[in-house]
Tab-separated table of C-alpha atoms and ligand atoms in Angstrom:
chain	number	residue	atom	x	y	z
A	1	MET	CA	113.418	85.733	105.085
A	2	SER	CA	110.877	87.046	102.655
A	3	HIS	CA	110.226	90.744	102.122
A	4	TYR	CA	107.599	93.083	100.685
A	5	MET	CA	107.411	96.775	99.869
A	6	ALA	CA	105.122	99.142	101.782
A	7	GLU	CA	104.525	102.444	100.010
A	8	TYR	CA	103.824	104.982	102.786
A	9	ILE	CA	101.577	107.682	101.292
A	10	TRP	CA	100.673	111.021	102.913
A	11	ILE	CA	99.177	114.409	102.205
A	12	ASP	CA	101.630	117.283	102.533
A	13	GLY	CA	101.387	120.928	103.577
A	14	SER	CA	101.651	122.565	100.144
A	15	ILE	CA	99.711	125.803	99.823
A	16	PRO	CA	97.134	126.504	98.488
A	17	THR	CA	96.512	122.861	97.518
A	18	ALA	CA	98.120	119.902	99.271
A	19	LYS	CA	100.125	117.392	97.248
A	20	MET	CA	100.552	113.675	97.770
A	21	ARG	CA	103.923	112.267	98.818
A	22	ALA	CA	105.122	108.691	99.132
A	23	LYS	CA	108.225	106.691	100.014
A	24	THR	CA	108.970	103.010	100.222
A	25	LYS	CA	109.736	100.907	103.273
A	26	ILE	CA	111.052	97.364	102.925
A	27	MET	CA	109.142	95.163	105.330
A	28	LYS	CA	109.803	91.671	106.624
A	29	GLU	CA	106.913	89.322	106.029
A	30	GLY	CA	104.552	89.247	109.015
A	31	GLU	CA	106.068	92.382	110.588
A	32	GLU	CA	103.537	95.013	111.712
A	33	LEU	CA	103.588	98.361	109.854
A	34	PRO	CA	105.379	100.770	112.190
A	35	LEU	CA	105.183	104.513	112.688
A	36	TRP	CA	107.673	106.166	110.344
A	37	GLY	CA	109.141	109.632	109.905
A	38	PHE	CA	109.939	112.083	107.121
A	39	ASP	CA	111.576	115.446	106.515
A	40	GLY	CA	108.736	117.912	107.049
A	41	SER	CA	110.945	120.822	105.957
A	42	SER	CA	110.756	119.478	102.391
A	43	THR	CA	106.938	119.231	102.370
A	44	ASN	CA	105.959	122.538	103.982
A	45	GLN	CA	105.114	120.679	107.195
A	46	ALA	CA	107.975	121.662	109.529
A	47	PRO	CA	110.858	124.145	109.906
A	48	GLY	CA	114.377	122.948	109.065
A	49	ASP	CA	115.619	123.042	112.666
A	50	ALA	CA	112.791	120.742	113.882
A	51	SER	CA	112.046	118.885	110.695
A	52	ASP	CA	110.768	115.490	111.850
A	53	CYS	CA	107.135	114.602	111.262
A	54	VAL	CA	105.489	111.275	112.072
A	55	LEU	CA	103.613	108.972	109.676
A	56	LYS	CA	100.954	106.728	111.188
A	57	PRO	CA	99.443	104.015	108.956
A	58	VAL	CA	95.644	104.287	108.899
A	59	TYR	CA	94.473	102.546	105.714
A	60	VAL	CA	96.261	99.686	103.943
A	61	ILE	CA	95.462	98.183	100.523
A	62	ASP	CA	97.136	95.830	98.060
A	63	ASP	CA	99.572	97.590	95.738
A	64	PRO	CA	98.294	96.917	92.199
A	65	VAL	CA	101.339	98.569	90.610
A	66	ARG	CA	104.000	96.398	92.239
A	67	GLY	CA	101.612	93.470	92.715
A	68	GLY	CA	102.427	90.442	94.850
A	69	ALA	CA	102.400	90.944	98.610
A	70	ASN	CA	103.263	94.646	98.301
A	71	LYS	CA	101.061	97.258	99.990
A	72	LEU	CA	99.978	100.879	99.714
A	73	VAL	CA	99.771	102.466	103.147
A	74	LEU	CA	97.839	105.708	103.626
A	75	CYS	CA	99.100	107.631	106.661
A	76	GLU	CA	98.020	110.466	108.905
A	77	VAL	CA	100.711	113.018	109.756
A	78	PHE	CA	101.458	113.727	113.422
A	79	ASN	CA	103.837	116.032	115.273
A	80	THR	CA	106.513	114.314	117.319
A	81	ASP	CA	104.379	114.789	120.469
A	82	MET	CA	101.721	112.717	118.640
A	83	THR	CA	99.217	115.541	118.316
A	84	PRO	CA	97.685	115.665	114.790
A	85	HIS	CA	99.741	117.894	112.473
A	86	ALA	CA	98.036	121.128	111.342
A	87	SER	CA	97.810	119.670	107.808
A	88	ASN	CA	96.040	116.534	109.099
A	89	THR	CA	92.437	117.152	108.057
A	90	ARG	CA	91.615	113.460	108.402
A	91	ALA	CA	91.750	113.843	112.181
A	92	HIS	CA	88.823	116.317	112.045
A	93	CYS	CA	86.866	114.143	109.633
A	94	ARG	CA	87.394	111.177	111.961
A	95	GLU	CA	85.934	113.092	114.881
A	96	ILE	CA	82.782	114.252	113.045
A	97	ALA	CA	82.251	110.853	111.391
A	98	GLU	CA	82.250	109.279	114.840
A	99	ARG	CA	79.984	111.913	116.413
A	100	TYR	CA	77.293	111.410	113.759
A	101	GLN	CA	77.792	107.743	112.935
A	102	GLY	CA	74.184	106.982	113.960
A	103	HIS	CA	73.040	108.811	110.776
A	104	GLU	CA	74.780	106.218	108.579
A	105	SER	CA	76.044	108.813	106.058
A	106	TRP	CA	77.022	107.629	102.598
A	107	PHE	CA	79.053	109.522	100.000
A	108	GLY	CA	79.677	108.920	96.307
A	109	ILE	CA	82.288	111.324	94.917
A	110	GLU	CA	82.677	112.014	91.167
A	111	GLN	CA	86.335	112.872	90.664
A	112	GLU	CA	86.984	114.824	87.467
A	113	TYR	CA	90.546	115.358	86.221
A	114	THR	CA	92.495	116.374	83.125
A	115	PHE	CA	95.411	114.697	81.368
A	116	PHE	CA	98.306	116.883	80.278
A	117	ASP	CA	101.052	116.153	77.814
A	118	GLY	CA	103.671	118.695	78.872
A	119	ALA	CA	102.065	122.142	78.875
A	120	LYS	CA	98.899	121.306	76.947
A	121	PRO	CA	95.920	119.028	77.545
A	122	LEU	CA	96.539	115.589	76.072
A	123	GLY	CA	95.598	115.373	72.387
A	124	TRP	CA	95.145	119.132	71.932
A	125	PRO	CA	96.806	120.730	68.906
A	126	ASP	CA	100.174	122.459	69.402
A	127	ASN	CA	98.656	125.728	68.263
A	128	GLY	CA	95.079	126.793	68.809
A	129	PHE	CA	92.221	124.748	70.184
A	130	PRO	CA	90.279	121.601	69.379
A	131	ALA	CA	86.708	121.890	68.046
A	132	PRO	CA	84.369	123.464	70.631
A	133	GLN	CA	82.762	121.324	73.326
A	134	GLY	CA	79.714	119.289	72.421
A	135	GLY	CA	80.781	115.894	71.139
A	136	TYR	CA	83.363	114.810	73.671
A	137	TYR	CA	81.290	113.840	76.746
A	138	CYS	CA	81.075	110.029	76.863
A	139	GLY	CA	82.557	110.035	73.359
A	140	VAL	CA	84.374	107.343	71.420
A	141	GLY	CA	87.080	107.457	68.763
A	142	ALA	CA	90.590	108.821	68.418
A	143	ASP	CA	89.279	112.255	67.384
A	144	GLU	CA	87.096	112.579	70.523
A	145	VAL	CA	88.781	110.962	73.522
A	146	PHE	CA	92.385	111.187	74.635
A	147	GLY	CA	94.099	108.925	77.153
A	148	ARG	CA	91.717	106.004	77.325
A	149	PRO	CA	94.503	103.411	77.858
A	150	VAL	CA	95.514	105.288	81.024
A	151	VAL	CA	91.912	105.501	82.200
A	152	GLU	CA	91.428	101.756	81.700
A	153	ALA	CA	94.711	100.921	83.466
A	154	HIS	CA	93.738	103.177	86.367
A	155	MET	CA	90.307	101.553	86.697
A	156	GLU	CA	91.910	98.075	86.714
A	157	ALA	CA	94.392	99.235	89.344
A	158	CYS	CA	91.609	100.582	91.590
A	159	LEU	CA	89.709	97.294	91.313
A	160	ALA	CA	92.826	95.205	91.987
A	161	ALA	CA	93.520	97.341	95.064
A	162	GLY	CA	89.999	96.686	96.348
A	163	LEU	CA	88.813	100.287	96.034
A	164	GLN	CA	85.086	100.820	95.550
A	165	ILE	CA	85.281	102.528	92.163
A	166	ALA	CA	81.747	102.904	90.771
A	167	GLY	CA	82.483	103.877	87.142
A	168	ILE	CA	84.334	106.104	84.685
A	169	ASN	CA	83.389	108.429	81.826
A	170	ALA	CA	84.950	110.835	79.341
A	171	GLU	CA	84.056	114.438	80.191
A	172	VAL	CA	82.789	117.510	78.357
A	173	MET	CA	86.260	119.000	77.725
A	174	PRO	CA	88.580	116.814	75.625
A	175	ALA	CA	91.322	115.180	77.788
A	176	GLN	CA	89.041	115.486	80.798
A	177	TRP	CA	87.749	112.344	82.523
A	178	GLU	CA	85.876	111.241	85.632
A	179	PHE	CA	85.828	108.310	88.002
A	180	GLN	CA	83.475	107.795	90.928
A	181	ILE	CA	84.220	106.301	94.341
A	182	GLY	CA	81.487	105.117	96.706
A	183	PRO	CA	78.972	105.013	98.168
A	184	LEU	CA	80.885	104.764	101.438
A	185	GLY	CA	81.048	106.514	104.827
A	186	PRO	CA	82.804	109.911	105.106
A	187	LEU	CA	86.192	108.614	106.247
A	188	GLU	CA	86.128	105.551	103.968
A	189	VAL	CA	85.207	107.468	100.797
A	190	SER	CA	87.885	110.075	101.521
A	191	ASP	CA	90.613	107.501	102.196
A	192	GLN	CA	89.690	105.645	99.030
A	193	LEU	CA	89.517	108.825	96.940
A	194	TRP	CA	93.006	109.909	98.036
A	195	MET	CA	94.338	106.432	97.202
A	196	ALA	CA	92.580	106.455	93.817
A	197	ARG	CA	94.144	109.863	93.116
A	198	TRP	CA	97.593	108.543	93.982
A	199	LEU	CA	97.047	105.550	91.704
A	200	LEU	CA	95.948	107.886	88.910
A	201	TYR	CA	99.177	109.888	89.110
A	202	ARG	CA	101.246	106.722	89.451
A	203	VAL	CA	99.618	104.796	86.590
A	204	ALA	CA	99.739	107.822	84.251
A	205	GLU	CA	103.442	108.282	85.086
A	206	ASP	CA	104.263	105.036	83.247
A	207	PHE	CA	102.531	106.425	80.138
A	208	GLY	CA	104.523	109.681	80.322
A	209	ILE	CA	101.261	111.563	80.944
A	210	SER	CA	100.417	113.773	83.903
A	211	ALA	CA	96.992	114.064	85.503
A	212	THR	CA	95.894	117.280	87.187
A	213	LEU	CA	93.014	118.142	89.507
A	214	ASP	CA	93.224	121.818	88.476
A	215	PRO	CA	89.608	123.060	88.723
A	216	LYS	CA	89.910	125.260	85.620
A	217	PRO	CA	92.808	123.912	83.551
A	218	VAL	CA	91.847	125.914	80.451
A	219	LEU	CA	90.326	129.363	80.805
A	220	GLY	CA	87.503	130.402	78.521
A	221	ASP	CA	84.674	128.354	77.099
A	222	TRP	CA	85.859	125.027	78.479
A	223	ASN	CA	84.347	123.102	81.373
A	224	GLY	CA	86.165	123.132	84.698
A	225	ALA	CA	86.832	120.018	86.777
A	226	GLY	CA	84.731	119.300	89.846
A	227	ALA	CA	84.160	116.658	92.479
A	228	HIS	CA	80.361	116.397	92.689
A	229	THR	CA	79.630	114.908	96.084
A	230	ASN	CA	76.549	112.715	96.386
A	231	PHE	CA	75.272	112.354	99.914
A	232	SER	CA	72.605	110.555	101.910
A	233	THR	CA	71.774	109.598	105.466
A	234	LYS	CA	69.655	106.632	106.480
A	235	LEU	CA	66.687	108.997	106.887
A	236	MET	CA	67.223	110.550	103.418
A	237	ARG	CA	67.281	107.071	101.898
A	238	GLU	CA	63.753	106.657	103.329
A	239	SER	CA	62.268	110.148	102.979
A	240	TYR	CA	62.134	112.855	100.291
A	241	ASP	CA	61.405	115.512	102.928
A	242	ALA	CA	64.712	114.654	104.577
A	243	CYS	CA	66.456	115.171	101.197
A	244	THR	CA	65.028	118.674	100.770
A	245	GLN	CA	65.805	119.477	104.427
A	246	ALA	CA	69.396	118.381	103.835
A	247	ALA	CA	69.607	120.670	100.775
A	248	ASP	CA	68.245	123.560	102.860
A	249	ALA	CA	70.764	122.807	105.614
A	250	LEU	CA	73.629	123.081	103.108
A	251	GLY	CA	72.249	126.485	102.061
A	252	GLU	CA	72.417	127.726	105.665
A	253	ARG	CA	76.214	127.463	105.664
A	254	ALA	CA	76.835	128.019	101.952
A	255	SER	CA	79.808	130.377	102.225
A	256	LEU	CA	81.606	128.208	104.801
A	257	HIS	CA	81.341	125.262	102.423
A	258	ILE	CA	82.594	127.310	99.459
A	259	GLU	CA	85.654	128.401	101.479
A	260	HIS	CA	86.674	124.770	101.994
A	261	TYR	CA	85.702	123.265	98.645
A	262	GLY	CA	89.053	123.777	96.922
A	263	PHE	CA	91.361	126.599	95.835
A	264	GLY	CA	90.285	128.568	92.772
A	265	ILE	CA	86.601	127.717	93.153
A	266	GLU	CA	85.546	131.176	91.936
A	267	LYS	CA	87.197	130.443	88.578
A	268	ARG	CA	85.062	127.330	88.161
A	269	LEU	CA	81.718	128.256	89.764
A	270	THR	CA	80.952	131.079	87.359
A	271	GLY	CA	77.304	130.257	86.685
A	272	LEU	CA	78.269	128.926	83.233
A	273	HIS	CA	79.318	125.407	82.188
A	274	GLU	CA	76.797	123.517	84.342
A	275	THR	CA	77.629	125.409	87.532
A	276	CYS	CA	75.886	127.837	89.877
A	277	SER	CA	77.864	130.958	90.828
A	278	TYR	CA	79.858	130.625	94.045
A	279	LYS	CA	78.098	133.811	95.206
A	280	GLU	CA	74.692	132.148	95.120
A	281	PHE	CA	73.092	129.077	96.622
A	282	LYS	CA	70.163	127.257	95.111
A	283	TRP	CA	68.992	123.687	94.948
A	284	GLY	CA	66.724	122.146	92.347
A	285	VAL	CA	65.397	118.880	90.988
A	286	SER	CA	67.343	117.754	87.901
A	287	ASP	CA	69.010	121.197	87.761
A	288	ARG	CA	72.651	121.035	86.682
A	289	GLY	CA	72.847	124.811	87.079
A	290	ALA	CA	72.076	124.527	90.797
A	291	SER	CA	74.534	124.329	93.707
A	292	VAL	CA	72.777	121.185	94.897
A	293	ARG	CA	70.846	118.888	92.577
A	294	ILE	CA	68.176	116.423	93.614
A	295	PRO	CA	68.146	113.718	90.931
A	296	TRP	CA	64.703	113.272	89.293
A	297	GLN	CA	64.522	109.605	90.377
A	298	VAL	CA	64.854	110.757	93.977
A	299	GLN	CA	61.812	112.995	93.628
A	300	ALA	CA	59.935	110.270	91.727
A	301	GLU	CA	60.703	107.575	94.293
A	302	GLY	CA	60.282	109.916	97.256
A	303	LYS	CA	63.664	109.052	98.792
A	304	GLY	CA	67.370	108.817	98.017
A	305	TYR	CA	70.246	111.307	98.016
A	306	ILE	CA	71.361	114.790	96.984
A	307	GLU	CA	74.289	115.930	94.835
A	308	ASP	CA	76.445	118.820	96.050
A	309	ARG	CA	77.861	120.064	92.727
A	310	ARG	CA	80.139	122.704	94.237
A	311	PRO	CA	83.332	120.900	95.369
A	312	ASN	CA	86.312	121.471	93.079
A	313	ALA	CA	88.301	118.588	91.607
A	314	ASN	CA	91.184	119.716	93.871
A	315	CYS	CA	89.106	119.644	97.066
A	316	ASP	CA	90.145	117.770	100.184
A	317	PRO	CA	87.438	115.091	100.640
A	318	TYR	CA	88.136	114.963	104.400
A	319	LEU	CA	87.040	118.619	104.621
A	320	VAL	CA	84.123	118.264	102.206
A	321	THR	CA	82.569	115.194	103.833
A	322	LYS	CA	83.200	116.558	107.327
A	323	LEU	CA	81.397	119.820	106.537
A	324	ILE	CA	78.447	118.088	104.856
A	325	VAL	CA	77.951	115.655	107.734
A	326	GLU	CA	78.221	118.481	110.244
A	327	SER	CA	75.851	120.842	108.400
A	328	VAL	CA	73.208	118.224	107.641
A	329	CYS	CA	73.326	115.831	110.600
A	330	SER	CA	73.238	118.621	113.177
A	331	VAL	CA	69.824	119.602	111.699
A	332	LEU	CA	68.325	116.302	110.527
A	333	ALA	CA	66.863	113.721	112.900
A	334	GLY	CA	69.250	110.782	113.414
B	1	ADP	P1	76.024	112.073	87.547
B	1	ADP	O1	74.727	111.767	86.908
B	1	ADP	O2	75.943	113.311	88.395
B	1	ADP	O3	77.178	112.098	86.581
B	1	ADP	P2	77.359	109.672	88.665
B	1	ADP	O4	76.704	108.429	88.178
B	1	ADP	O5	78.639	110.047	88.039
B	1	ADP	O6	76.267	110.872	88.609
B	1	ADP	O7	77.637	109.573	90.216
B	1	ADP	C1	76.653	109.289	91.150
B	1	ADP	C2	77.290	108.817	92.415
B	1	ADP	O8	76.305	108.784	93.448
B	1	ADP	C3	77.873	107.417	92.340
B	1	ADP	O9	79.201	107.439	92.819
B	1	ADP	C4	77.008	106.610	93.286
B	1	ADP	O10	77.746	105.627	93.965
B	1	ADP	C5	76.541	107.673	94.258
B	1	ADP	N1	75.310	107.330	94.989
B	1	ADP	C6	74.259	106.604	94.557
B	1	ADP	N2	73.338	106.460	95.522
B	1	ADP	C7	73.805	107.126	96.610
B	1	ADP	C8	73.313	107.374	97.937
B	1	ADP	N3	72.127	106.909	98.343
B	1	ADP	N4	74.073	108.110	98.778
B	1	ADP	C9	75.255	108.606	98.373
B	1	ADP	N5	75.767	108.418	97.147
B	1	ADP	C10	75.071	107.698	96.264
B	2	MN	MN1	79.200	111.817	86.946
B	3	MN	MN1	81.183	114.841	85.582
B	4	MN	MN1	77.414	114.773	88.897
């Protein structure tokens, strides 16, 4: 009898920002992936005297780390009565995605992150700081970019797993990088982004490097890390008016969005470093100091998509995409 390994992956109940957890199940070839359980008292998801939580496979991909027939299995967390666990934000995203599926929403998410070597960003001097920002974004050379072998290995892993990774680039702060996932529907982009995050941590582990989604890993005159969320509906892909209406609709519920766009957002959305203050909402064409940017090509072509620049790198994409679909599709014609 032949076997394979299924890595069950889930999102825990850590506060203020959830962490990813995973454990391995040995499967017989051809056997269906079953429900599984875990100790919720070790993940902030259950009390010790009623510690069982349920894992339900919802999204399965090839495991590019182990290779072969092995799989990565993203799960939703349920209580033992099979109601969605309080930490299960995917269940809400699922519901809204279904309600508004006629709008054919697409998302492309730009995930920024920072490599750390122990307590300092990778490649930074032991004492003091590297040269100020300016030359690092999309840079090349050992004095400008740090961690490229990890970035390349992660990109290869995403492709081998069948994830829709759109690209990568070195970011404004040294040791900071970005990858993009999409365009895909709300649930699909979120599932894939969580899997790509897990692969990032896992691939970097073998290099002895840690990756963090901390939205402001270095205080001071250094860029924070975001998760710009590009969004369109079928109508927006045909009409510029629909794009500006969508931007206005996001403004109507600005503070609700900010509340759910990731812990520590006020540290990042200061109004400096290509951000708009979290206390304000404004949209603009080509404006990287706006909350929502309409790319210039979109205005020129009279159709396309908008970029919500507010989500933090540590946001939960199930919450972000759910809120955007809800805010925009409840206003826009389907
Ligand atoms: P930036 O110029 O802000 O760095 P990127 O190239 O990093 O932009 O990211 C743009 C993202 O927008 C990509 O992930 C891409 O897939 C996505 N995108 C492109 N067209 C659409 C669309 N119509 N709807 C949603 N997302 C889109
Ligand atoms: Mn980008
Ligand atoms: Mn970026
Ligand atoms: Mn962007």
